[in-house]
XYZ file of C-alpha atoms in Angstrom:
451
model
C 139.612 146.030 111.691
C 138.689 144.919 114.971
C 138.772 140.733 114.402
C 135.601 138.530 115.350
C 135.609 136.875 118.754
C 136.562 133.130 118.228
C 133.075 131.233 119.221
C 132.756 129.583 121.769
C 132.715 126.191 121.974
C 130.734 125.386 124.667
C 127.519 128.160 124.047
C 125.749 125.605 122.490
C 125.594 121.772 122.542
C 126.524 120.058 119.064
C 123.954 119.375 117.291
C 123.025 115.309 117.803
C 122.158 113.879 114.258
C 118.709 112.506 113.789
C 119.456 110.085 110.637
C 122.389 108.601 109.240
C 123.864 106.096 106.790
C 121.272 103.454 107.611
C 118.195 106.498 106.930
C 119.484 106.977 103.713
C 119.609 103.701 102.225
C 116.434 102.922 103.232
C 114.632 105.944 101.667
C 116.570 105.701 98.481
C 115.953 101.945 98.543
C 112.034 102.358 99.384
C 111.839 105.204 96.881
C 113.238 102.827 93.981
C 110.868 99.994 95.006
C 107.870 102.647 94.904
C 108.604 103.489 91.702
C 108.409 99.806 90.144
C 106.060 98.850 91.984
C 103.623 101.419 91.340
C 103.806 101.207 87.780
C 103.581 96.818 88.491
C 99.861 97.689 89.804
C 99.113 98.373 86.146
C 100.707 96.462 84.223
C 99.524 93.576 86.336
C 96.361 94.442 85.862
C 96.561 94.598 81.486
C 98.602 91.847 81.774
C 95.495 89.377 82.797
C 93.447 91.135 80.172
C 96.059 91.044 77.709
C 95.861 87.235 78.174
C 92.571 87.121 77.809
C 91.494 87.035 81.734
C 88.354 88.748 82.956
C 87.547 91.885 85.455
C 87.174 88.502 88.021
C 90.752 87.119 86.944
C 91.998 90.760 87.280
C 90.681 90.847 91.359
C 91.821 87.011 91.700
C 95.095 88.222 90.947
C 95.192 91.374 93.246
C 92.838 88.950 96.106
C 95.764 86.372 96.092
C 98.659 88.832 97.056
C 96.398 90.963 99.552
C 95.557 87.023 101.397
C 98.529 85.755 101.068
C 100.352 89.071 103.137
C 97.148 88.495 105.523
C 98.079 84.867 105.722
C 102.346 85.571 106.416
C 102.588 88.843 108.407
C 102.541 87.774 111.797
C 104.924 84.963 111.454
C 106.891 87.693 109.286
C 106.848 90.246 112.623
C 108.315 87.482 114.695
C 111.078 86.508 112.117
C 112.240 89.881 111.808
C 112.224 90.434 115.383
C 114.253 87.132 115.542
C 117.208 87.629 113.248
C 118.534 90.795 111.694
C 115.823 92.541 110.209
C 117.954 93.958 106.564
C 118.513 90.268 106.201
C 114.551 89.143 106.025
C 114.538 92.207 103.735
C 116.912 91.327 101.245
C 115.652 87.615 101.034
C 112.085 89.440 100.767
C 113.425 91.838 98.109
C 115.126 89.028 96.281
C 112.037 86.648 96.598
C 109.369 89.678 95.103
C 112.706 89.836 91.830
C 112.234 86.278 91.376
C 109.053 85.769 91.093
C 108.396 89.170 89.465
C 111.303 88.250 86.662
C 109.276 85.170 85.728
C 105.886 87.130 85.869
C 107.706 89.264 83.444
C 108.842 86.661 81.258
C 105.767 84.835 80.846
C 104.057 88.080 79.596
C 106.675 89.018 77.151
C 107.398 85.453 75.586
C 102.872 85.309 75.635
C 103.058 82.134 77.356
C 101.166 83.462 80.666
C 98.513 82.045 81.947
C 96.104 83.317 84.852
C 96.927 80.462 87.432
C 100.510 81.064 86.674
C 99.722 84.966 87.549
C 98.000 83.863 90.658
C 100.339 82.124 92.133
C 103.300 84.472 91.427
C 101.004 87.285 93.221
C 100.939 84.814 95.948
C 104.186 84.784 96.349
C 104.933 88.340 96.306
C 102.694 89.155 98.874
C 104.686 86.310 101.036
C 107.738 87.994 100.235
C 106.088 91.309 101.646
C 104.574 89.811 104.381
C 107.831 89.275 105.572
C 109.534 92.439 104.212
C 107.176 94.739 105.817
C 107.382 94.221 109.304
C 110.950 94.077 109.067
C 111.414 97.579 106.795
C 109.181 99.453 109.723
C 110.669 98.124 112.457
C 114.352 99.038 110.658
C 112.750 102.536 109.744
C 111.782 103.368 113.511
C 115.833 102.425 113.905
C 117.323 104.403 111.751
C 116.045 107.893 113.369
C 117.008 109.558 117.217
C 115.183 112.338 119.358
C 113.264 115.119 118.743
C 113.835 115.426 114.847
C 112.165 111.707 113.987
C 108.713 112.961 113.000
C 111.117 114.978 110.433
C 112.515 111.960 109.087
C 109.469 110.036 108.921
C 107.805 112.967 106.989
C 110.256 113.085 104.684
C 110.906 109.788 104.059
C 107.224 109.312 103.244
C 107.529 112.426 101.288
C 109.956 109.869 99.162
C 107.359 107.175 99.162
C 104.454 109.067 97.893
C 106.142 110.857 95.325
C 107.862 107.490 93.615
C 104.555 106.184 93.879
C 102.704 108.856 92.113
C 105.568 109.247 89.492
C 105.685 105.385 89.459
C 101.794 105.211 88.662
C 102.163 107.641 86.003
C 105.785 106.475 84.524
C 104.000 102.794 84.251
C 101.045 103.613 82.578
C 102.912 105.651 80.048
C 105.225 102.302 79.562
C 102.756 99.475 79.811
C 100.669 101.927 76.631
C 104.361 102.321 75.069
C 105.651 98.580 75.700
C 103.348 96.503 77.432
C 103.049 95.457 80.735
C 105.644 92.594 80.775
C 108.165 95.308 80.345
C 106.937 97.225 83.733
C 106.821 94.362 85.169
C 110.953 93.587 84.309
C 111.798 96.788 85.019
C 110.264 96.239 88.724
C 111.894 92.690 89.225
C 115.316 95.336 88.481
C 113.768 97.718 90.908
C 113.665 95.040 93.529
C 117.420 93.889 92.767
C 118.823 97.152 93.134
C 116.371 97.620 96.433
C 117.776 94.347 97.911
C 121.817 95.760 97.167
C 121.288 99.203 99.065
C 119.501 97.564 102.277
C 122.349 94.827 102.081
C 124.938 97.848 102.758
C 122.808 98.761 106.161
C 124.987 98.913 109.350
C 123.064 97.177 112.263
C 126.632 97.056 114.751
C 124.542 99.730 116.576
C 121.527 97.260 116.802
C 121.756 95.249 120.287
C 121.306 92.060 120.576
C 118.773 89.667 120.652
C 118.606 86.696 122.924
C 117.118 83.540 121.138
C 113.174 83.164 122.050
C 111.453 80.513 122.634
C 109.661 79.961 119.491
C 107.715 81.698 116.760
C 104.664 81.588 118.403
C 106.024 82.609 122.416
C 107.017 85.461 120.082
C 103.720 86.533 118.857
C 102.529 85.584 122.175
C 105.037 88.412 122.970
C 103.905 90.865 120.722
C 99.955 90.462 121.527
C 101.112 91.105 124.676
C 102.929 94.360 123.505
C 99.612 95.128 121.700
C 96.530 94.281 123.731
C 98.767 96.005 126.852
C 98.270 99.884 125.347
C 94.623 100.967 124.554
C 96.017 103.930 122.454
C 97.423 100.606 120.452
C 95.076 98.172 119.915
C 92.418 100.940 119.762
C 94.058 102.879 116.596
C 94.400 99.347 115.262
C 90.729 98.288 115.299
C 89.625 101.692 114.037
C 91.914 100.634 111.485
C 90.308 97.954 110.534
C 87.339 98.756 109.539
C 88.358 102.037 108.330
C 90.046 100.304 105.764
C 87.841 98.405 104.618
C 85.052 100.755 104.226
C 87.779 103.073 102.203
C 88.461 100.174 100.002
C 85.052 99.614 98.948
C 84.253 102.954 98.750
C 86.944 103.531 96.492
C 87.645 100.086 94.355
C 83.718 99.808 94.354
C 81.532 101.929 94.491
C 83.871 105.102 93.223
C 84.431 103.680 89.694
C 80.334 102.931 89.449
C 79.483 106.601 90.319
C 81.928 107.534 88.254
C 80.918 106.001 85.206
C 77.390 107.306 86.098
C 77.617 110.164 86.975
C 80.521 111.884 86.717
C 81.539 111.439 83.455
C 83.469 108.201 83.190
C 87.095 106.620 84.167
C 89.232 109.910 83.546
C 87.465 112.206 85.908
C 87.748 109.084 88.659
C 91.910 108.784 87.671
C 91.791 112.580 88.775
C 90.069 112.474 91.586
C 93.004 109.531 92.766
C 95.441 111.690 91.721
C 94.516 114.357 93.931
C 94.293 111.938 96.698
C 97.725 110.928 96.098
C 99.001 114.351 95.424
C 97.424 115.441 98.858
C 99.484 112.690 100.570
C 102.565 114.165 99.360
C 101.632 117.524 100.598
C 100.418 115.818 104.440
C 104.095 114.470 104.759
C 105.707 117.700 103.791
C 103.453 119.383 106.500
C 104.562 117.448 108.305
C 108.490 118.357 107.699
C 107.887 121.021 109.506
C 104.803 121.024 112.360
C 105.344 119.064 115.290
C 102.309 118.399 117.415
C 102.669 118.150 120.979
C 99.952 116.210 121.741
C 101.018 113.770 118.439
C 98.752 111.001 118.186
C 95.362 113.260 119.293
C 96.807 115.385 116.523
C 96.576 112.422 114.286
C 93.072 110.695 115.025
C 91.630 113.951 114.757
C 92.832 113.663 111.125
C 91.170 110.446 110.275
C 87.983 112.245 109.800
C 88.213 113.685 106.425
C 88.398 110.275 105.862
C 84.207 110.089 105.675
C 84.487 112.619 103.080
C 85.095 110.991 99.654
C 82.255 108.586 100.981
C 80.024 110.680 101.447
C 81.443 112.392 98.546
C 79.600 109.934 96.080
C 77.084 109.632 97.553
C 75.524 112.738 96.853
C 77.830 112.966 94.464
C 78.827 116.133 94.319
C 80.549 117.067 91.055
C 83.972 116.582 89.361
C 85.940 119.777 91.360
C 84.251 118.973 94.708
C 84.830 115.104 94.705
C 88.512 116.574 93.685
C 89.229 118.671 96.474
C 87.398 116.258 98.715
C 90.625 113.822 97.931
C 93.172 116.134 97.958
C 91.757 117.080 101.710
C 91.259 113.171 102.747
C 94.882 112.912 101.044
C 96.842 115.648 103.146
C 94.942 114.173 106.172
C 95.927 110.675 106.632
C 99.275 111.447 105.418
C 99.684 113.687 108.896
C 98.154 110.585 110.824
C 100.709 108.179 109.695
C 103.354 110.171 110.816
C 102.032 110.871 113.506
C 101.410 106.854 114.066
C 104.690 106.096 113.252
C 106.210 108.436 115.386
C 104.444 107.563 118.393
C 105.664 103.498 117.475
C 109.237 105.368 117.521
C 109.136 106.701 120.808
C 107.416 104.022 122.711
C 107.646 100.396 121.263
C 110.576 98.476 122.025
C 113.400 97.943 119.981
C 113.462 94.334 119.851
C 109.583 94.227 119.091
C 109.201 96.908 116.782
C 108.463 94.378 114.040
C 106.328 92.203 115.787
C 103.852 95.255 116.834
C 104.217 96.349 113.230
C 102.659 93.238 112.187
C 100.061 93.127 114.121
C 99.432 96.418 112.524
C 99.199 95.130 109.259
C 97.417 92.409 109.975
C 94.524 94.590 111.473
C 94.782 96.964 108.528
C 94.200 94.899 106.024
C 92.254 91.774 107.597
C 88.448 93.075 106.457
C 89.933 94.150 103.223
C 88.537 91.164 101.154
C 85.820 90.779 102.875
C 84.370 94.786 102.452
C 85.336 94.758 99.119
C 83.589 91.465 98.422
C 80.134 92.098 99.547
C 80.234 95.813 98.353
C 77.705 94.688 95.908
C 75.885 92.707 97.838
C 75.093 95.889 100.345
C 74.762 98.322 97.756
C 71.187 95.412 95.990
C 70.649 94.899 99.582
C 69.688 98.827 100.727
C 70.950 100.833 97.535
C 74.313 102.583 96.400
C 73.638 105.694 98.515
C 72.711 104.273 101.786
C 75.466 101.610 101.598
C 77.964 105.023 101.275
C 76.653 107.190 103.966
C 76.816 104.038 105.863
C 80.593 104.050 104.671
C 81.290 107.772 105.891
C 79.258 107.088 109.507
C 81.356 104.029 110.385
C 84.476 106.514 110.163
C 83.002 109.108 111.999
C 81.546 106.797 114.900
C 84.862 104.420 115.400
C 87.249 108.034 115.462
C 85.255 109.650 117.933
C 85.180 106.332 120.034
C 88.961 105.600 119.711
C 89.107 110.398 121.212
C 87.228 108.121 123.790
C 90.464 106.268 124.851
C 92.780 108.521 127.814
C 95.660 107.414 126.307
C 95.315 108.494 122.837
C 94.815 111.732 124.107
C 97.550 112.130 126.392
C 100.119 110.446 124.716
C 102.727 113.322 123.788
C 105.624 113.806 122.011
C 109.282 113.394 123.457
C 111.164 116.338 123.900
C 115.101 115.729 121.914
C 116.461 114.577 125.906
C 113.743 112.213 126.637
C 113.052 110.338 123.573
C 114.842 107.289 123.561
C 117.937 106.098 121.231
C 117.601 103.650 118.847
C 117.897 99.953 120.995
C 115.916 101.144 123.955
C 112.981 100.776 125.777
C 109.993 103.228 125.680
C 110.288 106.620 128.189
C 107.785 107.402 130.327
C 105.384 110.231 129.955
C 102.241 111.927 131.075
C 99.487 109.810 131.480
C 101.086 106.645 129.827
C 102.085 103.364 131.460
C 105.533 101.868 130.342
C 103.853 98.807 128.509
C 102.999 99.318 124.477
C 102.658 100.461 111.778
C 103.178 100.957 107.109
C 105.243 101.781 104.478
C 104.216 101.829 107.445
C 107.222 102.821 106.659
C 108.121 99.840 103.709
C 106.550 101.882 101.330
C 106.599 99.286 98.844
C 104.908 96.344 96.953
C 101.250 96.603 97.694
C 98.392 99.136 97.231
C 97.287 98.546 100.620
C 98.441 100.326 103.668
C 98.713 99.820 107.765
C 97.579 102.098 109.765
C 100.769 103.859 109.538
C 99.037 105.010 105.796
């Protein structure tokens, strides 16, 4: 028998590792916290109701978290680019663990008051305002090379799967043991995540020179955003898109479901289909690597106009479920494409500040949009308001496609892609100047332009 020839060690270059220990720790921590946070969103609402609160009180508790996030997210981004990001993440997780632990104790003992829940929700939102930009910067820095898009897609598979499972498990636990114990589990999840993130290896990240203060850091981040048309145009687009989608799904959707579709059950099925779509979209992006990465992502924003249009008709339950599934898949394709663009174009030392402006833009208009949804419906009628939401999504997405850099930005090859800690590489039509969840994936029901 003729022996097989020895392999030629020089016949092919060794494969580079695109993700290592940090990526694994970050993904595991995000899955754990998303399992807890998804159930806690349900538990907090029922905790308010069990304490004698009204629907308005439920809204106040939810709004307190979002408001704190919007107010402090820019400061959080500046801090995360000034000191080691993993320390910011651990401290923020510890704050969230403490606030949820107190929340849980008050609910379990029957001592919870609405004002206490509003205050604790605001503390949690403040913690997340510091966590989210630091986490997004850390995730973007944890992978290298051509496989970065696949890494981000796998990360989001875990996060989205945990969100779906956490919501289902949280709902069952609220019914079985009460909301307080679900909040206690969420506090424990934050504690475990903080411990995991404490073991992140930051030795390979570059030293950051001391800055001239928080305001100077914020101005520098602002210049990064405004100097890149593809970046600020998409952030502005999602400031409105997220707002109108939130109004359609949080306000108009339940009303349409109650009056035309049979109530909360069919609406829950539709929202579950959207969640399943996000998981499917992340799986698609583990295999698909579009060359014009941002163009592919922005084209996938058009289907976000379908849910408000379906509610305006309204479509029967089966049609609405199909629409929500497609829109969930498409928005996740955009999210991974957006993370890939940020990874290859933004200097490592500015990732968190850029992410904070992304988060601010994506969340800032949501409270106003949901508050104004009722008055707008009274003024023009619900179908007209929903068609208006759909039209805004289409018009803004078409406008963003008119930005040349959105159409021209290309995915780097493995050899051209930057390694963590280096600046962006120049590409065709792209000058050297430029999120959620979106790499953080925890602690909030809203998402940045990263999904």
